[in-house]
């Protein structure tokens, strides 16, 4: 496993999620692991999802509260339905579905972005979000919460990131449409758009002095996001306090999109 962010024993909390039954994809490392800790510390029951069972079990063993491990590919049509069913069997229902799994396998112009890679990015970052929403809406009751992990790169695209930026911009359009579709069911649908966080996905950027300086130069707070900066935003959107918030994008970016 690549480097892991150090997790403080008690992160700041953004809303009451005590007892909430939360499905969290991309939970095995990076931001997902951080969210798993944040929700578990706050008393949520968490279903941990990614492809690598051993890594999920490692995260499950670190958490202070109960969790369920579901290993599989979120881009698979049936897998999301299986996760929903397993969560209902384990917890009695699903209150929150966080579609957070994501990839960025290429930073290159169109000539060096293979069509198969483009499709893979869209499958995991966008289509899987839709599949998760479908599965969640089937089992959720009124008060349910869908949260997608977007990115500031969906709003301000980066060079060489056409597939990634398209997938994250697409999530915003999809979430707004789903917010309309699912409002009659009492389900809210929102996007959290992180800025630049220290995670294995960002190793290549953080380790490059030039790229790192460019990122910090745009970030008003002039620092990378850390372990205490993210979970509270998701907890607000997962809590009863956000009942009237739907179709929104919450940037958690230290001011990256300001300059
Ligand atoms: N880090 C940042 O600064 C940043 C900024 C903006 C947005 N984001 C977004 O935040 C999310 C998490 O990113 P991260 O930085 O935490 O990345 P990361 O460290 O690479 O973690 C990605 C997670 O997604 C899982 N995953 C990847 N493909 C999957 C698939 N097909 N099925 C199931 N799980 C899959 C990975 O586990 P397995 O490989 O075991 O499946 C892992 O748990 C992504 O959506 C990313 O686009 C990150």
PDB file of C-alpha atoms and ligand atoms in Angstrom:
ATOM      1  CA  UNK A   1       0.000   0.000   0.000  1.00  0.00           C
ATOM      2  CA  UNK A   2       1.260   3.530  -0.744  1.00  0.00           C
ATOM      3  CA  UNK A   3       1.565   6.255   1.894  1.00  0.00           C
ATOM      4  CA  UNK A   4      -1.366   6.883   4.226  1.00  0.00           C
ATOM      5  CA  UNK A   5      -2.526  10.170   5.718  1.00  0.00           C
ATOM      6  CA  UNK A   6      -2.129  10.260   9.495  1.00  0.00           C
ATOM      7  CA  UNK A   7      -5.570  10.299  11.128  1.00  0.00           C
ATOM      8  CA  UNK A   8      -6.128  12.271  14.357  1.00  0.00           C
ATOM      9  CA  UNK A   9      -8.096  10.425  17.059  1.00  0.00           C
ATOM     10  CA  UNK A  10     -10.967  12.935  16.917  1.00  0.00           C
ATOM     11  CA  UNK A  11     -11.617  14.942  13.779  1.00  0.00           C
ATOM     12  CA  UNK A  12     -13.789  18.074  13.837  1.00  0.00           C
ATOM     13  CA  UNK A  13     -17.404  17.088  13.105  1.00  0.00           C
ATOM     14  CA  UNK A  14     -19.755  18.831  10.665  1.00  0.00           C
ATOM     15  CA  UNK A  15     -23.108  17.297  11.586  1.00  0.00           C
ATOM     16  CA  UNK A  16     -24.704  14.584  13.695  1.00  0.00           C
ATOM     17  CA  UNK A  17     -24.287  11.215  11.931  1.00  0.00           C
ATOM     18  CA  UNK A  18     -24.545   9.047  15.034  1.00  0.00           C
ATOM     19  CA  UNK A  19     -26.165   5.739  14.053  1.00  0.00           C
ATOM     20  CA  UNK A  20     -26.383   6.636  10.350  1.00  0.00           C
ATOM     21  CA  UNK A  21     -25.864   3.661   8.022  1.00  0.00           C
ATOM     22  CA  UNK A  22     -23.326   4.863   5.471  1.00  0.00           C
ATOM     23  CA  UNK A  23     -22.098   3.200   2.271  1.00  0.00           C
ATOM     24  CA  UNK A  24     -18.697   4.628   1.359  1.00  0.00           C
ATOM     25  CA  UNK A  25     -16.928   3.700  -1.889  1.00  0.00           C
ATOM     26  CA  UNK A  26     -13.209   4.166  -2.387  1.00  0.00           C
ATOM     27  CA  UNK A  27     -12.772   3.500   1.329  1.00  0.00           C
ATOM     28  CA  UNK A  28      -9.480   1.623   1.207  1.00  0.00           C
ATOM     29  CA  UNK A  29      -7.087   4.579   1.101  1.00  0.00           C
ATOM     30  CA  UNK A  30      -6.760   8.319   0.540  1.00  0.00           C
ATOM     31  CA  UNK A  31      -9.824  10.473   1.041  1.00  0.00           C
ATOM     32  CA  UNK A  32     -12.140   7.491   1.463  1.00  0.00           C
ATOM     33  CA  UNK A  33     -10.099   6.128   4.363  1.00  0.00           C
ATOM     34  CA  UNK A  34     -10.183   9.576   5.911  1.00  0.00           C
ATOM     35  CA  UNK A  35     -13.975   9.738   5.521  1.00  0.00           C
ATOM     36  CA  UNK A  36     -14.316   6.228   6.959  1.00  0.00           C
ATOM     37  CA  UNK A  37     -12.483   7.380  10.085  1.00  0.00           C
ATOM     38  CA  UNK A  38     -14.455  10.624  10.302  1.00  0.00           C
ATOM     39  CA  UNK A  39     -17.838   8.882  10.093  1.00  0.00           C
ATOM     40  CA  UNK A  40     -16.817   6.021  12.365  1.00  0.00           C
ATOM     41  CA  UNK A  41     -15.473   8.442  14.987  1.00  0.00           C
ATOM     42  CA  UNK A  42     -18.855  10.202  14.832  1.00  0.00           C
ATOM     43  CA  UNK A  43     -20.776   6.978  15.526  1.00  0.00           C
ATOM     44  CA  UNK A  44     -21.870   5.978  12.010  1.00  0.00           C
ATOM     45  CA  UNK A  45     -22.100   2.366  10.794  1.00  0.00           C
ATOM     46  CA  UNK A  46     -19.971   2.186   7.679  1.00  0.00           C
ATOM     47  CA  UNK A  47     -19.967  -0.164   4.680  1.00  0.00           C
ATOM     48  CA  UNK A  48     -16.455   0.020   3.241  1.00  0.00           C
ATOM     49  CA  UNK A  49     -16.199  -0.513  -0.531  1.00  0.00           C
ATOM     50  CA  UNK A  50     -13.287  -0.828  -2.961  1.00  0.00           C
ATOM     51  CA  UNK A  51     -11.772  -3.577  -5.124  1.00  0.00           C
ATOM     52  CA  UNK A  52      -9.019  -4.615  -2.703  1.00  0.00           C
ATOM     53  CA  UNK A  53     -10.409  -6.634   0.193  1.00  0.00           C
ATOM     54  CA  UNK A  54      -7.137  -6.783   2.143  1.00  0.00           C
ATOM     55  CA  UNK A  55      -6.863  -2.967   2.203  1.00  0.00           C
ATOM     56  CA  UNK A  56     -10.499  -2.626   3.277  1.00  0.00           C
ATOM     57  CA  UNK A  57      -9.902  -5.061   6.118  1.00  0.00           C
ATOM     58  CA  UNK A  58      -6.908  -2.990   7.221  1.00  0.00           C
ATOM     59  CA  UNK A  59      -9.089   0.137   7.327  1.00  0.00           C
ATOM     60  CA  UNK A  60     -11.892  -1.757   9.097  1.00  0.00           C
ATOM     61  CA  UNK A  61      -9.422  -2.839  11.784  1.00  0.00           C
ATOM     62  CA  UNK A  62      -8.303   0.789  12.317  1.00  0.00           C
ATOM     63  CA  UNK A  63     -11.831   2.168  12.828  1.00  0.00           C
ATOM     64  CA  UNK A  64     -13.197   2.856  16.298  1.00  0.00           C
ATOM     65  CA  UNK A  65     -16.702   1.564  15.401  1.00  0.00           C
ATOM     66  CA  UNK A  66     -18.407  -1.242  13.471  1.00  0.00           C
ATOM     67  CA  UNK A  67     -18.011  -1.636   9.719  1.00  0.00           C
ATOM     68  CA  UNK A  68     -18.808  -4.033   6.900  1.00  0.00           C
ATOM     69  CA  UNK A  69     -16.343  -4.828   4.105  1.00  0.00           C
ATOM     70  CA  UNK A  70     -17.692  -5.230   0.542  1.00  0.00           C
ATOM     71  CA  UNK A  71     -14.970  -5.769  -2.070  1.00  0.00           C
ATOM     72  CA  UNK A  72     -15.737  -5.320  -5.761  1.00  0.00           C
ATOM     73  CA  UNK A  73     -15.717  -3.013  -8.761  1.00  0.00           C
ATOM     74  CA  UNK A  74     -18.122  -0.057  -8.505  1.00  0.00           C
ATOM     75  CA  UNK A  75     -18.279   0.152 -12.293  1.00  0.00           C
ATOM     76  CA  UNK A  76     -19.927  -3.265 -12.350  1.00  0.00           C
ATOM     77  CA  UNK A  77     -23.716  -3.024 -12.848  1.00  0.00           C
ATOM     78  CA  UNK A  78     -24.633  -5.682 -10.274  1.00  0.00           C
ATOM     79  CA  UNK A  79     -22.023  -4.916  -7.619  1.00  0.00           C
ATOM     80  CA  UNK A  80     -23.706  -1.719  -6.395  1.00  0.00           C
ATOM     81  CA  UNK A  81     -26.973  -3.622  -5.949  1.00  0.00           C
ATOM     82  CA  UNK A  82     -25.083  -6.288  -3.972  1.00  0.00           C
ATOM     83  CA  UNK A  83     -23.557  -3.596  -1.740  1.00  0.00           C
ATOM     84  CA  UNK A  84     -27.022  -2.140  -1.088  1.00  0.00           C
ATOM     85  CA  UNK A  85     -28.425  -5.575  -0.225  1.00  0.00           C
ATOM     86  CA  UNK A  86     -25.454  -6.476   1.993  1.00  0.00           C
ATOM     87  CA  UNK A  87     -25.787  -3.164   3.855  1.00  0.00           C
ATOM     88  CA  UNK A  88     -29.513  -3.668   4.402  1.00  0.00           C
ATOM     89  CA  UNK A  89     -28.814  -7.214   5.659  1.00  0.00           C
ATOM     90  CA  UNK A  90     -26.100  -5.949   8.033  1.00  0.00           C
ATOM     91  CA  UNK A  91     -27.507  -2.621   9.241  1.00  0.00           C
ATOM     92  CA  UNK A  92     -31.232  -2.848   8.441  1.00  0.00           C
ATOM     93  CA  UNK A  93     -31.074  -0.066   5.832  1.00  0.00           C
ATOM     94  CA  UNK A  94     -28.979   2.600   4.125  1.00  0.00           C
ATOM     95  CA  UNK A  95     -29.214   6.270   5.130  1.00  0.00           C
ATOM     96  CA  UNK A  96     -26.230   7.715   3.267  1.00  0.00           C
ATOM     97  CA  UNK A  97     -24.442   6.644   0.074  1.00  0.00           C
ATOM     98  CA  UNK A  98     -21.112   8.322  -0.623  1.00  0.00           C
ATOM     99  CA  UNK A  99     -19.876   7.598  -4.167  1.00  0.00           C
ATOM    100  CA  UNK A 100     -16.240   8.520  -3.662  1.00  0.00           C
ATOM    101  CA  UNK A 101     -14.209   5.938  -5.624  1.00  0.00           C
ATOM    102  CA  UNK A 102     -12.279   7.580  -8.426  1.00  0.00           C
ATOM    103  CA  UNK A 103      -9.272   7.222 -10.691  1.00  0.00           C
ATOM    104  CA  UNK A 104      -6.970   9.455 -12.684  1.00  0.00           C
ATOM    105  CA  UNK A 105      -4.726   7.062 -14.611  1.00  0.00           C
ATOM    106  CA  UNK A 106      -3.438   9.499 -17.239  1.00  0.00           C
ATOM    107  CA  UNK A 107      -2.244  13.084 -17.440  1.00  0.00           C
ATOM    108  CA  UNK A 108      -1.766  13.612 -21.164  1.00  0.00           C
ATOM    109  CA  UNK A 109      -3.251  15.288 -24.197  1.00  0.00           C
ATOM    110  CA  UNK A 110      -5.727  13.542 -26.479  1.00  0.00           C
ATOM    111  CA  UNK A 111      -2.972  12.004 -28.610  1.00  0.00           C
ATOM    112  CA  UNK A 112      -1.709  10.020 -25.614  1.00  0.00           C
ATOM    113  CA  UNK A 113      -5.060   9.335 -23.955  1.00  0.00           C
ATOM    114  CA  UNK A 114      -6.193   5.989 -25.325  1.00  0.00           C
ATOM    115  CA  UNK A 115      -9.950   5.666 -25.955  1.00  0.00           C
ATOM    116  CA  UNK A 116      -9.982   2.700 -23.579  1.00  0.00           C
ATOM    117  CA  UNK A 117      -8.511   4.874 -20.812  1.00  0.00           C
ATOM    118  CA  UNK A 118     -11.049   7.638 -21.480  1.00  0.00           C
ATOM    119  CA  UNK A 119     -13.852   5.071 -21.159  1.00  0.00           C
ATOM    120  CA  UNK A 120     -12.368   3.596 -17.980  1.00  0.00           C
ATOM    121  CA  UNK A 121     -12.218   7.031 -16.290  1.00  0.00           C
ATOM    122  CA  UNK A 122     -15.806   7.796 -17.242  1.00  0.00           C
ATOM    123  CA  UNK A 123     -16.942   4.333 -16.098  1.00  0.00           C
ATOM    124  CA  UNK A 124     -15.405   4.573 -12.622  1.00  0.00           C
ATOM    125  CA  UNK A 125     -15.791   8.308 -11.927  1.00  0.00           C
ATOM    126  CA  UNK A 126     -19.197   8.941 -13.495  1.00  0.00           C
ATOM    127  CA  UNK A 127     -21.141   5.814 -14.500  1.00  0.00           C
ATOM    128  CA  UNK A 128     -20.396   4.110 -11.190  1.00  0.00           C
ATOM    129  CA  UNK A 129     -21.881   7.126  -9.412  1.00  0.00           C
ATOM    130  CA  UNK A 130     -25.102   6.621 -11.350  1.00  0.00           C
ATOM    131  CA  UNK A 131     -25.110   2.889 -10.586  1.00  0.00           C
ATOM    132  CA  UNK A 132     -24.618   3.684  -6.905  1.00  0.00           C
ATOM    133  CA  UNK A 133     -27.447   6.222  -6.971  1.00  0.00           C
ATOM    134  CA  UNK A 134     -29.746   3.629  -8.547  1.00  0.00           C
ATOM    135  CA  UNK A 135     -28.917   1.047  -5.921  1.00  0.00           C
ATOM    136  CA  UNK A 136     -29.190   3.565  -3.080  1.00  0.00           C
ATOM    137  CA  UNK A 137     -32.539   4.946  -4.229  1.00  0.00           C
ATOM    138  CA  UNK A 138     -33.956   1.403  -4.296  1.00  0.00           C
ATOM    139  CA  UNK A 139     -33.277   0.815  -0.602  1.00  0.00           C
ATOM    140  CA  UNK A 140     -33.324   4.309   0.938  1.00  0.00           C
ATOM    141  CA  UNK A 141     -36.200   5.754   2.886  1.00  0.00           C
ATOM    142  CA  UNK A 142     -37.174   9.452   3.061  1.00  0.00           C
ATOM    143  CA  UNK A 143     -34.289  11.350   4.654  1.00  0.00           C
ATOM    144  CA  UNK A 144     -31.741   9.468   2.521  1.00  0.00           C
ATOM    145  CA  UNK A 145     -28.585  11.236   1.408  1.00  0.00           C
ATOM    146  CA  UNK A 146     -26.554  10.750  -1.764  1.00  0.00           C
ATOM    147  CA  UNK A 147     -23.158  12.454  -1.857  1.00  0.00           C
ATOM    148  CA  UNK A 148     -20.754  12.356  -4.790  1.00  0.00           C
ATOM    149  CA  UNK A 149     -17.070  13.210  -4.596  1.00  0.00           C
ATOM    150  CA  UNK A 150     -16.459  15.652  -7.420  1.00  0.00           C
ATOM    151  CA  UNK A 151     -13.349  17.785  -7.851  1.00  0.00           C
ATOM    152  CA  UNK A 152     -12.334  21.379  -8.388  1.00  0.00           C
ATOM    153  CA  UNK A 153     -10.988  20.051 -11.698  1.00  0.00           C
ATOM    154  CA  UNK A 154     -14.598  19.549 -12.789  1.00  0.00           C
ATOM    155  CA  UNK A 155     -15.078  23.311 -12.585  1.00  0.00           C
ATOM    156  CA  UNK A 156     -11.592  24.447 -13.594  1.00  0.00           C
ATOM    157  CA  UNK A 157     -10.237  21.795 -15.964  1.00  0.00           C
ATOM    158  CA  UNK A 158      -6.546  21.007 -15.969  1.00  0.00           C
ATOM    159  CA  UNK A 159      -4.252  20.435 -18.942  1.00  0.00           C
ATOM    160  CA  UNK A 160      -4.007  16.744 -19.822  1.00  0.00           C
ATOM    161  CA  UNK A 161      -7.055  15.891 -17.725  1.00  0.00           C
ATOM    162  CA  UNK A 162      -9.842  15.835 -20.323  1.00  0.00           C
ATOM    163  CA  UNK A 163     -11.263  12.504 -19.147  1.00  0.00           C
ATOM    164  CA  UNK A 164     -10.964  13.300 -15.436  1.00  0.00           C
ATOM    165  CA  UNK A 165     -12.350  16.837 -15.758  1.00  0.00           C
ATOM    166  CA  UNK A 166     -15.211  15.609 -17.964  1.00  0.00           C
ATOM    167  CA  UNK A 167     -16.091  12.908 -15.454  1.00  0.00           C
ATOM    168  CA  UNK A 168     -16.156  15.337 -12.531  1.00  0.00           C
ATOM    169  CA  UNK A 169     -18.099  18.039 -14.432  1.00  0.00           C
ATOM    170  CA  UNK A 170     -20.504  15.284 -15.499  1.00  0.00           C
ATOM    171  CA  UNK A 171     -21.073  14.320 -11.881  1.00  0.00           C
ATOM    172  CA  UNK A 172     -22.356  17.819 -11.119  1.00  0.00           C
ATOM    173  CA  UNK A 173     -24.909  17.720 -13.955  1.00  0.00           C
ATOM    174  CA  UNK A 174     -25.928  14.202 -12.985  1.00  0.00           C
ATOM    175  CA  UNK A 175     -26.303  15.106  -9.307  1.00  0.00           C
ATOM    176  CA  UNK A 176     -28.527  18.088 -10.112  1.00  0.00           C
ATOM    177  CA  UNK A 177     -30.777  15.956 -12.304  1.00  0.00           C
ATOM    178  CA  UNK A 178     -30.906  13.195  -9.682  1.00  0.00           C
ATOM    179  CA  UNK A 179     -31.750  15.810  -7.041  1.00  0.00           C
ATOM    180  CA  UNK A 180     -34.891  16.604  -9.056  1.00  0.00           C
ATOM    181  CA  UNK A 181     -35.666  12.922  -9.639  1.00  0.00           C
ATOM    182  CA  UNK A 182     -35.269  11.885  -6.006  1.00  0.00           C
ATOM    183  CA  UNK A 183     -36.766  14.903  -4.193  1.00  0.00           C
ATOM    184  CA  UNK A 184     -40.235  13.291  -4.186  1.00  0.00           C
ATOM    185  CA  UNK A 185     -38.659  10.304  -2.384  1.00  0.00           C
ATOM    186  CA  UNK A 186     -37.189  12.630   0.271  1.00  0.00           C
ATOM    187  CA  UNK A 187     -33.611  11.937  -0.832  1.00  0.00           C
ATOM    188  CA  UNK A 188     -31.103  14.772  -1.216  1.00  0.00           C
ATOM    189  CA  UNK A 189     -28.266  14.629  -3.748  1.00  0.00           C
ATOM    190  CA  UNK A 190     -25.151  16.789  -3.412  1.00  0.00           C
ATOM    191  CA  UNK A 191     -21.531  16.988  -4.516  1.00  0.00           C
ATOM    192  CA  UNK A 192     -18.442  17.707  -2.446  1.00  0.00           C
ATOM    193  CA  UNK A 193     -15.651  19.072  -4.639  1.00  0.00           C
ATOM    194  CA  UNK A 194     -12.311  18.700  -2.863  1.00  0.00           C
ATOM    195  CA  UNK A 195      -9.346  20.812  -3.810  1.00  0.00           C
ATOM    196  CA  UNK A 196      -5.851  19.405  -3.472  1.00  0.00           C
ATOM    197  CA  UNK A 197      -5.499  16.879  -0.673  1.00  0.00           C
ATOM    198  CA  UNK A 198      -2.533  14.801   0.326  1.00  0.00           C
ATOM    199  CA  UNK A 199      -3.462  11.270  -0.857  1.00  0.00           C
ATOM    200  CA  UNK A 200      -1.878   8.468  -2.891  1.00  0.00           C
ATOM    201  CA  UNK A 201      -3.783   9.724  -5.971  1.00  0.00           C
ATOM    202  CA  UNK A 202      -1.870  13.005  -5.679  1.00  0.00           C
ATOM    203  CA  UNK A 203       1.599  11.569  -5.060  1.00  0.00           C
ATOM    204  CA  UNK A 204       2.788  12.459  -8.577  1.00  0.00           C
ATOM    205  CA  UNK A 205       1.661  16.063  -8.176  1.00  0.00           C
ATOM    206  CA  UNK A 206       2.884  16.561  -4.638  1.00  0.00           C
ATOM    207  CA  UNK A 207       6.300  15.084  -5.402  1.00  0.00           C
ATOM    208  CA  UNK A 208       6.837  17.429  -8.364  1.00  0.00           C
ATOM    209  CA  UNK A 209       8.169  20.792  -7.089  1.00  0.00           C
ATOM    210  CA  UNK A 210       6.828  22.567 -10.194  1.00  0.00           C
ATOM    211  CA  UNK A 211       3.300  21.127 -10.021  1.00  0.00           C
ATOM    212  CA  UNK A 212       3.151  21.451  -6.260  1.00  0.00           C
ATOM    213  CA  UNK A 213       4.164  25.133  -6.455  1.00  0.00           C
ATOM    214  CA  UNK A 214       1.526  25.783  -9.133  1.00  0.00           C
ATOM    215  CA  UNK A 215      -1.178  24.169  -6.961  1.00  0.00           C
ATOM    216  CA  UNK A 216      -0.198  26.077  -3.845  1.00  0.00           C
ATOM    217  CA  UNK A 217       0.068  29.268  -5.889  1.00  0.00           C
ATOM    218  CA  UNK A 218      -3.629  28.952  -6.767  1.00  0.00           C
ATOM    219  CA  UNK A 219      -4.769  27.851  -3.304  1.00  0.00           C
ATOM    220  CA  UNK A 220      -5.649  30.942  -1.242  1.00  0.00           C
ATOM    221  CA  UNK A 221      -4.699  29.185   2.001  1.00  0.00           C
ATOM    222  CA  UNK A 222      -1.374  28.091   0.410  1.00  0.00           C
ATOM    223  CA  UNK A 223      -1.462  24.552   1.782  1.00  0.00           C
ATOM    224  CA  UNK A 224      -2.662  21.041   0.886  1.00  0.00           C
ATOM    225  CA  UNK A 225      -5.859  19.742   2.452  1.00  0.00           C
ATOM    226  CA  UNK A 226      -5.229  17.487   5.410  1.00  0.00           C
ATOM    227  CA  UNK A 227      -7.041  14.875   7.466  1.00  0.00           C
ATOM    228  CA  UNK A 228      -9.131  17.362   9.448  1.00  0.00           C
ATOM    229  CA  UNK A 229     -10.395  19.308   6.435  1.00  0.00           C
ATOM    230  CA  UNK A 230     -12.846  17.012   4.659  1.00  0.00           C
ATOM    231  CA  UNK A 231     -15.117  14.748   6.708  1.00  0.00           C
ATOM    232  CA  UNK A 232     -17.078  17.603   8.316  1.00  0.00           C
ATOM    233  CA  UNK A 233     -18.391  18.767   4.921  1.00  0.00           C
ATOM    234  CA  UNK A 234     -19.663  15.265   4.131  1.00  0.00           C
ATOM    235  CA  UNK A 235     -21.129  14.932   7.630  1.00  0.00           C
ATOM    236  CA  UNK A 236     -23.143  18.128   7.160  1.00  0.00           C
ATOM    237  CA  UNK A 237     -24.557  16.806   3.876  1.00  0.00           C
ATOM    238  CA  UNK A 238     -25.203  13.400   5.506  1.00  0.00           C
ATOM    239  CA  UNK A 239     -26.940  14.835   8.584  1.00  0.00           C
ATOM    240  CA  UNK A 240     -30.493  15.950   9.277  1.00  0.00           C
ATOM    241  CA  UNK A 241     -29.204  19.557   9.291  1.00  0.00           C
ATOM    242  CA  UNK A 242     -28.942  19.551   5.477  1.00  0.00           C
ATOM    243  CA  UNK A 243     -32.542  18.440   4.740  1.00  0.00           C
ATOM    244  CA  UNK A 244     -33.185  21.566   2.578  1.00  0.00           C
ATOM    245  CA  UNK A 245     -29.857  21.355   0.685  1.00  0.00           C
ATOM    246  CA  UNK A 246     -30.040  19.449  -2.597  1.00  0.00           C
ATOM    247  CA  UNK A 247     -28.360  19.786  -5.978  1.00  0.00           C
ATOM    248  CA  UNK A 248     -25.528  21.766  -4.362  1.00  0.00           C
ATOM    249  CA  UNK A 249     -21.774  21.656  -4.886  1.00  0.00           C
ATOM    250  CA  UNK A 250     -19.703  22.262  -1.767  1.00  0.00           C
ATOM    251  CA  UNK A 251     -16.112  23.199  -2.624  1.00  0.00           C
ATOM    252  CA  UNK A 252     -13.625  22.185   0.064  1.00  0.00           C
ATOM    253  CA  UNK A 253     -10.539  23.621  -1.526  1.00  0.00           C
ATOM    254  CA  UNK A 254      -8.821  26.234   0.653  1.00  0.00           C
ATOM    255  CA  UNK A 255      -9.892  28.846  -1.898  1.00  0.00           C
ATOM    256  CA  UNK A 256      -8.414  27.118  -4.985  1.00  0.00           C
ATOM    257  CA  UNK A 257     -11.299  28.226  -7.209  1.00  0.00           C
ATOM    258  CA  UNK A 258     -11.044  31.866  -6.114  1.00  0.00           C
ATOM    259  CA  UNK A 259      -7.853  32.796  -7.915  1.00  0.00           C
TER     260      UNK A 259
HETATM  261  N1  LIG B   1      -6.842  13.572  -3.435  1.00  0.00           N
HETATM  262  C1  LIG B   1      -7.302  14.728  -3.884  1.00  0.00           C
HETATM  263  O1  LIG B   1      -6.683  15.781  -3.723  1.00  0.00           O
HETATM  264  C2  LIG B   1      -8.624  14.775  -4.619  1.00  0.00           C
HETATM  265  C3  LIG B   1      -9.071  16.016  -5.057  1.00  0.00           C
HETATM  266  C4  LIG B   1     -10.314  16.115  -5.692  1.00  0.00           C
HETATM  267  C5  LIG B   1     -11.070  14.979  -5.857  1.00  0.00           C
HETATM  268  N2  LIG B   1     -10.606  13.775  -5.455  1.00  0.00           N
HETATM  269  C6  LIG B   1     -11.489  12.615  -5.652  1.00  0.00           C
HETATM  270  O2  LIG B   1     -11.612  11.959  -4.398  1.00  0.00           O
HETATM  271  C7  LIG B   1     -11.892  10.596  -4.621  1.00  0.00           C
HETATM  272  C8  LIG B   1     -10.896   9.765  -3.837  1.00  0.00           C
HETATM  273  O3  LIG B   1      -9.612  10.090  -4.343  1.00  0.00           O
HETATM  274  P1  LIG B   1      -8.278   9.735  -3.534  1.00  0.00           P
HETATM  275  O4  LIG B   1      -7.415  10.891  -3.661  1.00  0.00           O
HETATM  276  O5  LIG B   1      -8.621   9.202  -2.209  1.00  0.00           O
HETATM  277  O6  LIG B   1      -7.721   8.550  -4.481  1.00  0.00           O
HETATM  278  P2  LIG B   1      -6.939   7.213  -4.090  1.00  0.00           P
HETATM  279  O7  LIG B   1      -6.101   7.440  -2.910  1.00  0.00           O
HETATM  280  O8  LIG B   1      -6.324   6.706  -5.353  1.00  0.00           O
HETATM  281  O9  LIG B   1      -8.149   6.215  -3.671  1.00  0.00           O
HETATM  282  C9  LIG B   1      -9.080   5.803  -4.630  1.00  0.00           C
HETATM  283  C10 LIG B   1     -10.047   4.828  -3.988  1.00  0.00           C
HETATM  284  O10 LIG B   1     -11.006   4.365  -4.957  1.00  0.00           O
HETATM  285  C11 LIG B   1     -10.977   2.937  -5.018  1.00  0.00           C
HETATM  286  N3  LIG B   1     -11.305   2.519  -6.375  1.00  0.00           N
HETATM  287  C12 LIG B   1     -10.689   2.880  -7.530  1.00  0.00           C
HETATM  288  N4  LIG B   1     -11.280   2.282  -8.575  1.00  0.00           N
HETATM  289  C13 LIG B   1     -12.302   1.530  -8.078  1.00  0.00           C
HETATM  290  C14 LIG B   1     -13.269   0.679  -8.655  1.00  0.00           C
HETATM  291  N5  LIG B   1     -13.337   0.473  -9.980  1.00  0.00           N
HETATM  292  N6  LIG B   1     -14.152   0.045  -7.846  1.00  0.00           N
HETATM  293  C15 LIG B   1     -14.112   0.227  -6.503  1.00  0.00           C
HETATM  294  N7  LIG B   1     -13.215   1.035  -5.897  1.00  0.00           N
HETATM  295  C16 LIG B   1     -12.325   1.667  -6.687  1.00  0.00           C
HETATM  296  C17 LIG B   1      -9.557   2.580  -4.581  1.00  0.00           C
HETATM  297  O11 LIG B   1      -9.432   1.269  -4.082  1.00  0.00           O
HETATM  298  P3  LIG B   1      -9.003  -0.010  -4.985  1.00  0.00           P
HETATM  299  O12 LIG B   1      -7.905   0.442  -5.889  1.00  0.00           O
HETATM  300  O13 LIG B   1      -8.630  -1.033  -4.006  1.00  0.00           O
HETATM  301  O14 LIG B   1     -10.257  -0.380  -5.732  1.00  0.00           O
HETATM  302  C18 LIG B   1      -9.359   3.583  -3.451  1.00  0.00           C
HETATM  303  O15 LIG B   1     -10.034   3.139  -2.294  1.00  0.00           O
HETATM  304  C19 LIG B   1     -11.832  10.384  -6.121  1.00  0.00           C
HETATM  305  O16 LIG B   1     -13.125  10.444  -6.660  1.00  0.00           O
HETATM  306  C20 LIG B   1     -10.995  11.558  -6.603  1.00  0.00           C
HETATM  307  O17 LIG B   1     -11.276  11.874  -7.932  1.00  0.00           O
HETATM  308  C21 LIG B   1      -9.394  13.643  -4.832  1.00  0.00           C
END
